[in-house]
Amino acid sequence: MILLLFGATLLFFFHLSKENKNEPLNVSVLNKKNEPPPSRFDHHLIGKGPLSLSPEIQSFPFPDLSGEVLFLAKNTRPDAMVYEVKLQIGLKGAEKSFKINPGQTLYLAYEKEHLNFSNEVTPLWIKPYLDENGEIWLQMGIQLNNDQGEKLLDEVREFQIKQKWKTKALEEVIDPGLKMAGNALKGGKWWGPDKLFERYGGEEYQKFKERERIELLSDKGKQILFIKEGETFIWKDDKWNPSTETKGYPMGKVMAVSPYKVEWQLWDKGGMESVLLTFNKERSSVISLRIEDVFTKLRRRTSSRVSCRIDNRATILKEGDWLVHTSTGWHTIKNYYEIEALLNLDIQGDLFIFDGLEKTEGKEVFCGTLFNSMRTQEHSVRLPMAQTKSGEHSPPTKNTFSTKIGPLATEEPLTGTPPRNNPNQKLEPIEEYDIFSED
């Protein structure tokens, strides 16, 4: 009896495929109710001959559709609410796929020996839905009524979808916004935390301490992203911006930070496309300077000033001075615009900061800190001072600033805003003073 009933069902599907027209599916016109209207198909054969059935609801082996229904994509954005989730669903052997809302009923029909979506109500239907934990379930059913509206068949099965949503390679992405955002980030360089902030960062720079840096280059200039695991960013105004308000934008999230790699996951606005980018840490230069060979003939001039020779130039240093060593020699950083260029890596080179004079066992010591060009390494500098013959002198005054990093000239520090001075402008050489007499 079960075999006869199953055969009858297959005959109806075959009959259905003959009567349906080959019209493209329009998901918007699909009947989304669970109770289909009376079928328009001829059921007069039921109850006659080998198809003789009881008018009561029957049970029969349910066709296995688990291998026919394909879940192609899901909105996996971390900011997506359950009611905002969309699913992209298809059928094995079918060319078209569709985005639907969970809980939407779809009707199926056999055409050319394959299942296809139908614009019309058919006995066979599926309904994907989400449970309270956001997990996907697929409900499948067969419902067949006679001309009087009485149910002849009513079978429902459901099972959980164990789907691992795969990310795409950036080259496979279709969404133009995500593709642009991904390409901008893909070429970035990962540098370790900026140790300058750990030692000299003021209150407004505490948020940058111990954060990894991603250096981005574009036609609009250089941008430095300070990141930590779990933070989110949005693609806005053709650049990446840190933000917790991510809806309506392509977004990225720092998924993992380890000593060896950083992983970002990116999503398009709808969350249906996702990309995973991995960064390996760049190798920064080591400190190779012998600082005792750089600062020679150190002599105390006042309690906060010293005279010395740098690049064979007689120089006055004041407590808090910053000096950067580039391909053209040592240069004094003189204003906050140059500091901005230095922090944004527009100016690169070993950096020395003069901390002042200290006394150790009754002797004065020249103290400071030396950083490599990317400021991922630091070295404490302590050099003994030479004794002067004529006591303290008052050298010419020059403009200086506090050792601590103060606010930059722009409202959004360290997010890639070009410095107001020309970043290609050469730094001025260290000023030379005629302050030495031959011993």
Short mmCIF file of C-alpha atoms in Angstrom, two decimals:
data_model
loop_
_atom_site.label_atom_id
_atom_site.label_comp_id
_atom_site.label_asym_id
_atom_site.label_seq_id
_atom_site.Cartn_x
_atom_site.Cartn_y
_atom_site.Cartn_z
CA MET A 1 0.00 0.00 0.00
CA ILE A 2 2.88 2.37 0.87
CA LEU A 3 4.50 1.74 -2.51
CA LEU A 4 1.21 2.48 -4.31
CA LEU A 5 0.83 5.74 -2.42
CA PHE A 6 4.39 6.80 -3.14
CA GLY A 7 3.87 5.98 -6.81
CA ALA A 8 0.72 8.07 -6.84
CA THR A 9 2.63 11.00 -5.42
CA LEU A 10 5.27 10.74 -8.12
CA LEU A 11 2.51 10.67 -10.76
CA PHE A 12 1.14 13.91 -9.38
CA PHE A 13 4.59 15.54 -9.49
CA PHE A 14 4.92 14.37 -13.10
CA HIS A 15 1.44 15.70 -13.87
CA LEU A 16 2.43 18.96 -12.18
CA SER A 17 5.54 19.35 -14.28
CA LYS A 18 3.52 18.94 -17.47
CA GLU A 19 0.94 21.54 -16.54
CA ASN A 20 3.28 24.21 -15.12
CA LYS A 21 4.54 26.79 -17.55
CA ASN A 22 8.25 27.51 -17.69
CA GLU A 23 7.98 30.94 -16.10
CA PRO A 24 10.87 32.53 -14.13
CA LEU A 25 10.38 32.56 -10.39
CA ASN A 26 9.32 35.79 -8.79
CA VAL A 27 9.86 35.32 -5.06
CA SER A 28 7.67 38.31 -4.25
CA VAL A 29 4.57 36.58 -5.59
CA LEU A 30 5.10 33.28 -3.80
CA ASN A 31 2.34 32.33 -1.40
CA LYS A 32 4.00 32.55 2.03
CA LYS A 33 1.18 30.90 4.01
CA ASN A 34 1.43 27.37 5.29
CA GLU A 35 -2.11 26.52 4.16
CA PRO A 36 -2.25 26.39 0.35
CA PRO A 37 -5.57 26.97 -1.41
CA PRO A 38 -7.33 24.01 -3.03
CA SER A 39 -5.16 22.51 -5.73
CA ARG A 40 -6.10 23.18 -9.34
CA PHE A 41 -4.96 19.71 -10.42
CA ASP A 42 -7.23 16.87 -11.44
CA HIS A 43 -7.57 14.39 -8.59
CA HIS A 44 -10.34 12.24 -10.09
CA LEU A 45 -7.95 9.37 -10.56
CA ILE A 46 -7.55 9.05 -6.81
CA GLY A 47 -9.87 6.39 -5.39
CA LYS A 48 -10.05 4.42 -8.63
CA GLY A 49 -8.21 1.26 -9.59
CA PRO A 50 -4.67 0.91 -8.23
CA LEU A 51 -4.82 4.49 -6.86
CA SER A 52 -7.70 3.68 -4.55
CA LEU A 53 -6.92 5.50 -1.25
CA SER A 54 -8.66 6.10 2.01
CA PRO A 55 -9.95 9.68 2.39
CA GLU A 56 -8.13 9.80 5.74
CA ILE A 57 -4.70 11.44 6.06
CA GLN A 58 -2.05 8.97 5.04
CA SER A 59 1.58 8.50 6.05
CA PHE A 60 4.22 7.40 3.55
CA PRO A 61 8.01 7.48 3.11
CA PHE A 62 8.96 11.15 2.88
CA PRO A 63 11.19 12.08 -0.10
CA ASP A 64 14.68 13.09 1.04
CA LEU A 65 15.30 16.67 -0.10
CA SER A 66 18.34 17.31 2.08
CA GLY A 67 20.66 16.87 -0.88
CA GLU A 68 18.51 18.97 -3.21
CA VAL A 69 18.19 22.20 -1.21
CA LEU A 70 21.36 24.31 -1.16
CA PHE A 71 22.07 27.06 1.38
CA LEU A 72 24.48 29.32 -0.45
CA ALA A 73 24.86 32.32 1.86
CA LYS A 74 23.64 33.90 5.06
CA ASN A 75 24.00 37.38 6.52
CA THR A 76 26.83 36.69 8.97
CA ARG A 77 27.62 40.28 9.93
CA PRO A 78 28.19 40.56 13.68
CA ASP A 79 25.84 43.56 13.84
CA ALA A 80 22.91 41.74 12.15
CA MET A 81 19.81 41.22 14.29
CA VAL A 82 17.85 37.98 13.92
CA TYR A 83 15.01 39.73 12.10
CA GLU A 84 17.49 41.25 9.63
CA VAL A 85 19.06 37.96 8.55
CA LYS A 86 18.64 36.97 4.91
CA LEU A 87 19.32 33.59 3.35
CA GLN A 88 20.42 32.81 -0.18
CA ILE A 89 18.94 29.49 -1.22
CA GLY A 90 19.14 27.38 -4.36
CA LEU A 91 18.35 23.91 -5.69
CA LYS A 92 20.72 21.29 -7.00
CA GLY A 93 20.88 21.52 -10.79
CA ALA A 94 18.99 24.84 -10.89
CA GLU A 95 20.66 27.91 -12.33
CA LYS A 96 18.93 30.55 -10.22
CA SER A 97 19.16 31.24 -6.51
CA PHE A 98 17.19 33.70 -4.39
CA LYS A 99 17.50 35.77 -1.24
CA ILE A 100 14.64 35.10 1.14
CA ASN A 101 13.53 35.91 4.65
CA PRO A 102 13.63 33.06 7.17
CA GLY A 103 10.11 31.67 7.62
CA GLN A 104 9.15 32.20 3.99
CA THR A 105 7.45 29.21 2.32
CA LEU A 106 8.69 28.18 -1.12
CA TYR A 107 6.87 25.76 -3.45
CA LEU A 108 8.67 23.21 -5.60
CA ALA A 109 7.86 21.33 -8.79
CA TYR A 110 9.67 18.79 -10.96
CA GLU A 111 10.74 20.10 -14.35
CA LYS A 112 13.06 18.23 -16.69
CA GLU A 113 13.77 15.66 -13.99
CA HIS A 114 14.97 18.35 -11.57
CA LEU A 115 13.36 20.24 -8.73
CA ASN A 116 12.67 23.89 -9.45
CA PHE A 117 11.03 26.74 -7.61
CA SER A 118 7.42 27.30 -8.63
CA ASN A 119 5.38 30.48 -8.88
CA GLU A 120 2.27 28.46 -8.11
CA VAL A 121 1.11 26.50 -5.09
CA THR A 122 2.17 22.84 -5.35
CA PRO A 123 1.91 19.88 -2.97
CA LEU A 124 5.64 20.06 -2.19
CA TRP A 125 7.02 22.97 -0.14
CA ILE A 126 9.99 23.98 2.00
CA LYS A 127 10.38 26.64 4.68
CA PRO A 128 13.76 27.62 6.15
CA TYR A 129 13.59 29.32 9.56
CA LEU A 130 15.81 30.39 12.46
CA ASP A 131 15.47 29.17 16.03
CA GLU A 132 15.98 31.36 19.10
CA ASN A 133 19.75 30.80 18.87
CA GLY A 134 19.89 31.92 15.25
CA GLU A 135 20.49 28.39 13.95
CA ILE A 136 18.95 27.45 10.59
CA TRP A 137 16.33 24.72 10.29
CA LEU A 138 14.67 23.46 7.13
CA GLN A 139 11.03 22.42 7.26
CA MET A 140 9.73 20.33 4.34
CA GLY A 141 6.21 19.21 3.64
CA ILE A 142 3.81 17.50 1.25
CA GLN A 143 0.16 18.51 1.37
CA LEU A 144 -2.47 17.24 -1.04
CA ASN A 145 -6.20 18.02 -0.93
CA ASN A 146 -9.12 16.58 -2.89
CA ASP A 147 -11.70 18.66 -4.72
CA GLN A 148 -13.67 19.09 -1.51
CA GLY A 149 -10.66 20.56 0.26
CA GLU A 150 -10.11 17.47 2.38
CA LYS A 151 -6.50 16.61 3.10
CA LEU A 152 -5.36 13.41 1.50
CA LEU A 153 -1.68 13.79 2.36
CA ASP A 154 -0.08 15.95 5.03
CA GLU A 155 3.50 15.13 5.91
CA VAL A 156 6.07 17.49 7.50
CA ARG A 157 9.72 16.89 8.32
CA GLU A 158 12.42 19.23 9.59
CA PHE A 159 16.11 19.10 10.37
CA GLN A 160 18.85 21.50 11.40
CA ILE A 161 21.23 22.86 8.78
CA LYS A 162 24.83 22.31 9.83
CA GLN A 163 26.40 24.80 7.49
CA LYS A 164 29.83 26.39 7.68
CA TRP A 165 29.64 29.66 5.81
CA LYS A 166 32.74 30.07 3.70
CA THR A 167 34.49 33.35 3.09
CA LYS A 168 35.41 34.35 -0.45
CA ALA A 169 38.70 35.24 -2.01
CA LEU A 170 38.81 38.97 -2.69
CA GLU A 171 38.94 38.27 -6.43
CA GLU A 172 35.59 36.45 -6.19
CA VAL A 173 33.71 39.30 -4.48
CA ILE A 174 30.85 40.80 -6.50
CA ASP A 175 29.85 43.73 -4.28
CA PRO A 176 31.83 46.81 -5.47
CA GLY A 177 31.95 48.46 -2.04
CA LEU A 178 33.42 45.39 -0.37
CA LYS A 179 35.87 44.87 -3.22
CA MET A 180 37.15 48.45 -2.92
CA ALA A 181 37.39 48.24 0.87
CA GLY A 182 39.16 44.89 0.71
CA ASN A 183 41.70 46.05 -1.86
CA ALA A 184 42.52 49.11 0.25
CA LEU A 185 43.22 46.92 3.29
CA LYS A 186 44.86 44.01 1.50
CA GLY A 187 48.03 45.92 0.67
CA GLY A 188 48.54 47.10 4.25
CA LYS A 189 51.67 46.47 6.32
CA TRP A 190 51.44 45.24 9.88
CA TRP A 191 53.81 46.83 12.36
CA GLY A 192 53.94 46.14 16.07
CA PRO A 193 52.87 48.65 18.75
CA ASP A 194 54.48 52.10 18.71
CA LYS A 195 56.73 52.15 21.78
CA LEU A 196 56.88 55.92 21.59
CA PHE A 197 53.33 56.07 23.01
CA GLU A 198 54.20 53.70 25.83
CA ARG A 199 56.99 55.95 27.07
CA TYR A 200 55.99 59.46 26.03
CA GLY A 201 52.30 59.37 25.13
CA GLY A 202 50.18 61.95 26.93
CA GLU A 203 46.65 61.39 28.19
CA GLU A 204 45.09 61.74 24.75
CA TYR A 205 47.36 58.98 23.40
CA GLN A 206 46.72 56.35 26.06
CA LYS A 207 44.23 54.65 23.72
CA PHE A 208 47.04 53.91 21.26
CA LYS A 209 49.27 52.11 23.75
CA GLU A 210 50.03 48.46 22.99
CA ARG A 211 47.92 48.54 19.82
CA GLU A 212 49.04 46.95 16.60
CA ARG A 213 49.48 49.24 13.59
CA ILE A 214 48.34 48.69 10.02
CA GLU A 215 49.98 51.05 7.52
CA LEU A 216 47.86 51.71 4.43
CA LEU A 217 48.96 53.48 1.26
CA SER A 218 46.61 54.98 -1.32
CA ASP A 219 46.43 57.77 -3.88
CA LYS A 220 45.15 60.01 -1.08
CA GLY A 221 48.17 59.43 1.13
CA LYS A 222 49.14 57.27 4.07
CA GLN A 223 46.83 56.05 6.82
CA ILE A 224 47.73 54.34 10.09
CA LEU A 225 45.11 52.12 11.76
CA PHE A 226 45.61 51.33 15.44
CA ILE A 227 43.91 48.02 16.11
CA LYS A 228 43.23 45.43 18.78
CA GLU A 229 41.36 42.13 18.72
CA GLY A 230 37.58 42.49 18.56
CA GLU A 231 37.49 46.07 17.23
CA THR A 232 35.26 47.02 14.31
CA PHE A 233 35.84 49.43 11.41
CA ILE A 234 33.67 50.81 8.62
CA TRP A 235 34.53 51.74 5.03
CA LYS A 236 33.41 55.35 4.72
CA ASP A 237 34.62 58.23 2.52
CA ASP A 238 37.00 55.85 0.73
CA LYS A 239 38.93 54.98 3.88
CA TRP A 240 38.74 52.72 6.91
CA ASN A 241 37.44 54.34 10.10
CA PRO A 242 37.20 52.86 13.61
CA SER A 243 33.52 52.76 14.60
CA THR A 244 31.02 50.80 16.65
CA GLU A 245 28.15 52.16 14.50
CA THR A 246 28.56 49.78 11.60
CA LYS A 247 25.11 49.43 10.03
CA GLY A 248 24.78 50.63 6.46
CA TYR A 249 28.49 50.37 5.64
CA PRO A 250 30.89 47.69 4.51
CA MET A 251 32.53 46.67 7.76
CA GLY A 252 35.58 44.89 9.08
CA LYS A 253 36.39 43.23 12.37
CA VAL A 254 39.76 42.28 13.82
CA MET A 255 39.10 38.61 14.48
CA ALA A 256 42.45 37.54 15.94
CA VAL A 257 45.82 39.00 16.91
CA SER A 258 48.75 36.70 17.66
CA PRO A 259 52.51 37.25 17.70
CA TYR A 260 52.66 35.94 14.14
CA LYS A 261 49.53 37.05 12.32
CA VAL A 262 46.51 39.36 12.35
CA GLU A 263 43.18 38.24 10.87
CA TRP A 264 40.48 40.61 9.59
CA GLN A 265 37.05 39.59 8.37
CA LEU A 266 35.19 41.95 6.04
CA TRP A 267 31.50 42.03 5.06
CA ASP A 268 29.43 43.86 2.46
CA LYS A 269 26.45 45.96 3.57
CA GLY A 270 24.05 43.02 3.41
CA GLY A 271 26.41 40.53 5.01
CA MET A 272 26.01 37.96 2.22
CA GLU A 273 29.63 38.25 1.05
CA SER A 274 32.58 37.96 3.39
CA VAL A 275 36.36 38.04 3.01
CA LEU A 276 39.10 36.92 5.40
CA LEU A 277 42.43 38.77 5.19
CA THR A 278 45.58 37.67 6.99
CA PHE A 279 48.60 39.88 7.73
CA ASN A 280 52.11 38.76 8.61
CA LYS A 281 54.23 41.08 10.72
CA GLU A 282 56.77 43.20 8.85
CA ARG A 283 60.41 43.02 9.81
CA SER A 284 61.53 46.38 11.12
CA SER A 285 65.12 47.60 11.14
CA VAL A 286 67.20 47.10 14.26
CA ILE A 287 69.00 49.87 16.11
CA SER A 288 72.51 49.82 14.67
CA LEU A 289 73.74 53.25 15.76
CA ARG A 290 76.46 53.55 18.38
CA ILE A 291 74.99 56.46 20.25
CA GLU A 292 78.30 57.24 21.97
CA ASP A 293 79.71 57.92 18.50
CA VAL A 294 76.79 60.20 17.61
CA PHE A 295 76.83 62.53 20.61
CA THR A 296 80.41 63.60 21.34
CA LYS A 297 81.97 66.30 23.52
CA LEU A 298 78.95 66.40 25.80
CA ARG A 299 79.09 69.36 28.17
CA ARG A 300 76.60 70.83 30.58
CA ARG A 301 75.57 74.38 29.75
CA THR A 302 72.62 74.87 32.13
CA SER A 303 70.48 72.58 34.27
CA SER A 304 68.42 71.67 31.17
CA ARG A 305 70.82 72.31 28.28
CA VAL A 306 73.90 70.57 26.98
CA SER A 307 76.33 71.28 24.19
CA CYS A 308 77.66 68.51 21.98
CA ARG A 309 78.73 67.63 18.48
CA ILE A 310 76.32 65.78 16.14
CA ASP A 311 77.34 65.08 12.54
CA ASN A 312 80.43 67.13 13.38
CA ARG A 313 78.21 70.13 14.07
CA ALA A 314 78.34 72.05 17.32
CA THR A 315 74.83 71.79 18.76
CA ILE A 316 72.79 72.90 21.75
CA LEU A 317 70.24 70.37 23.07
CA LYS A 318 67.50 71.24 25.51
CA GLU A 319 65.60 68.77 27.66
CA GLY A 320 62.65 67.48 25.57
CA ASP A 321 64.33 67.84 22.17
CA TRP A 322 63.49 65.27 19.48
CA LEU A 323 66.06 64.38 16.81
CA VAL A 324 65.46 62.10 13.83
CA HIS A 325 68.17 60.42 11.76
CA THR A 326 67.33 60.21 8.05
CA SER A 327 69.39 59.53 4.94
CA THR A 328 70.58 63.16 5.04
CA GLY A 329 71.71 63.11 8.66
CA TRP A 330 70.31 64.22 12.01
CA HIS A 331 67.50 66.80 12.15
CA THR A 332 65.71 68.47 15.02
CA ILE A 333 61.90 68.15 15.11
CA LYS A 334 60.77 71.74 15.63
CA ASN A 335 56.97 71.85 15.61
CA TYR A 336 53.87 69.72 16.08
CA TYR A 337 53.31 69.39 12.33
CA GLU A 338 56.63 67.60 12.05
CA ILE A 339 55.65 65.44 15.03
CA GLU A 340 52.43 64.59 13.19
CA ALA A 341 54.41 63.58 10.10
CA LEU A 342 56.69 61.48 12.29
CA LEU A 343 53.82 59.69 14.03
CA ASN A 344 52.09 59.02 10.69
CA LEU A 345 55.36 57.58 9.33
CA ASP A 346 55.62 60.30 6.69
CA ILE A 347 59.03 61.00 8.24
CA GLN A 348 60.97 57.83 9.00
CA GLY A 349 64.28 57.34 10.73
CA ASP A 350 65.86 56.48 14.05
CA LEU A 351 64.45 58.82 16.69
CA PHE A 352 66.27 60.16 19.76
CA ILE A 353 64.55 62.04 22.59
CA PHE A 354 66.68 63.92 25.13
CA ASP A 355 65.22 63.31 28.59
CA GLY A 356 67.62 65.56 30.51
CA LEU A 357 70.50 65.28 32.96
CA GLU A 358 70.70 63.02 35.99
CA LYS A 359 73.27 62.57 38.72
CA THR A 360 74.61 59.11 39.42
CA GLU A 361 77.21 58.68 42.17
CA GLY A 362 77.86 62.40 42.06
CA LYS A 363 78.45 62.48 38.31
CA GLU A 364 76.13 63.97 35.71
CA VAL A 365 74.73 61.63 33.08
CA PHE A 366 73.21 62.51 29.70
CA CYS A 367 69.90 60.58 29.45
CA GLY A 368 67.55 59.84 26.59
CA THR A 369 65.78 57.17 24.56
CA LEU A 370 66.63 55.92 21.08
CA PHE A 371 63.99 54.26 18.84
CA ASN A 372 64.39 52.42 15.55
CA SER A 373 62.67 53.87 12.48
CA MET A 374 59.32 52.08 13.05
CA ARG A 375 59.59 52.58 16.83
CA THR A 376 59.08 48.89 17.54
CA GLN A 377 62.38 48.84 19.49
CA GLU A 378 63.77 51.24 22.07
CA HIS A 379 67.10 51.63 23.80
CA SER A 380 67.82 53.62 26.94
CA VAL A 381 70.77 56.00 26.49
CA ARG A 382 73.01 57.04 29.41
CA LEU A 383 76.29 58.81 28.62
CA PRO A 384 78.70 60.46 31.06
CA MET A 385 79.13 64.20 30.75
CA ALA A 386 82.52 65.82 30.19
CA GLN A 387 83.67 68.35 32.81
CA THR A 388 83.75 71.99 31.69
CA LYS A 389 86.54 74.38 32.67
CA SER A 390 84.60 77.62 32.87
CA GLY A 391 81.34 76.60 34.58
CA GLU A 392 77.93 77.03 33.10
CA HIS A 393 77.22 79.09 30.03
CA SER A 394 73.99 80.51 28.67
CA PRO A 395 73.78 79.42 25.04
CA PRO A 396 71.49 81.03 22.47
CA THR A 397 67.81 80.24 23.06
CA LYS A 398 65.93 78.09 20.55
CA ASN A 399 62.33 76.93 20.39
CA THR A 400 61.64 73.60 22.10
CA PHE A 401 58.64 71.67 23.37
CA SER A 402 57.80 69.20 26.10
CA THR A 403 59.04 65.63 25.86
CA LYS A 404 55.45 64.40 26.18
CA ILE A 405 53.45 64.19 22.97
CA GLY A 406 50.80 66.89 22.96
CA PRO A 407 47.64 67.16 20.81
CA LEU A 408 48.29 67.18 17.09
CA ALA A 409 47.18 69.94 14.78
CA THR A 410 44.31 67.93 13.34
CA GLU A 411 41.09 66.92 15.04
CA GLU A 412 41.49 63.24 14.09
CA PRO A 413 45.06 62.24 14.98
CA LEU A 414 46.73 59.29 13.39
CA THR A 415 43.97 58.32 10.97
CA GLY A 416 45.78 59.29 7.80
CA THR A 417 45.10 63.05 7.57
CA PRO A 418 48.08 64.55 5.74
CA PRO A 419 50.17 66.97 7.80
CA ARG A 420 49.65 70.61 6.98
CA ASN A 421 53.26 71.05 6.04
CA ASN A 422 54.57 69.43 2.89
CA PRO A 423 55.56 65.86 3.82
CA ASN A 424 58.11 65.90 0.99
CA GLN A 425 59.78 69.03 2.33
CA LYS A 426 63.30 68.37 3.55
CA LEU A 427 63.96 68.71 7.26
CA GLU A 428 66.28 71.51 8.26
CA PRO A 429 69.72 70.44 9.47
CA ILE A 430 70.68 70.80 13.10
CA GLU A 431 71.65 74.35 13.99
CA GLU A 432 75.35 74.90 14.57
CA TYR A 433 76.65 77.16 17.31
CA ASP A 434 80.16 78.50 17.78
CA ILE A 435 80.39 77.41 21.39
CA PHE A 436 83.43 75.16 21.59
CA SER A 437 86.94 76.13 22.40
CA GLU A 438 89.82 73.81 21.76
CA ASP A 439 91.09 72.12 24.89
#
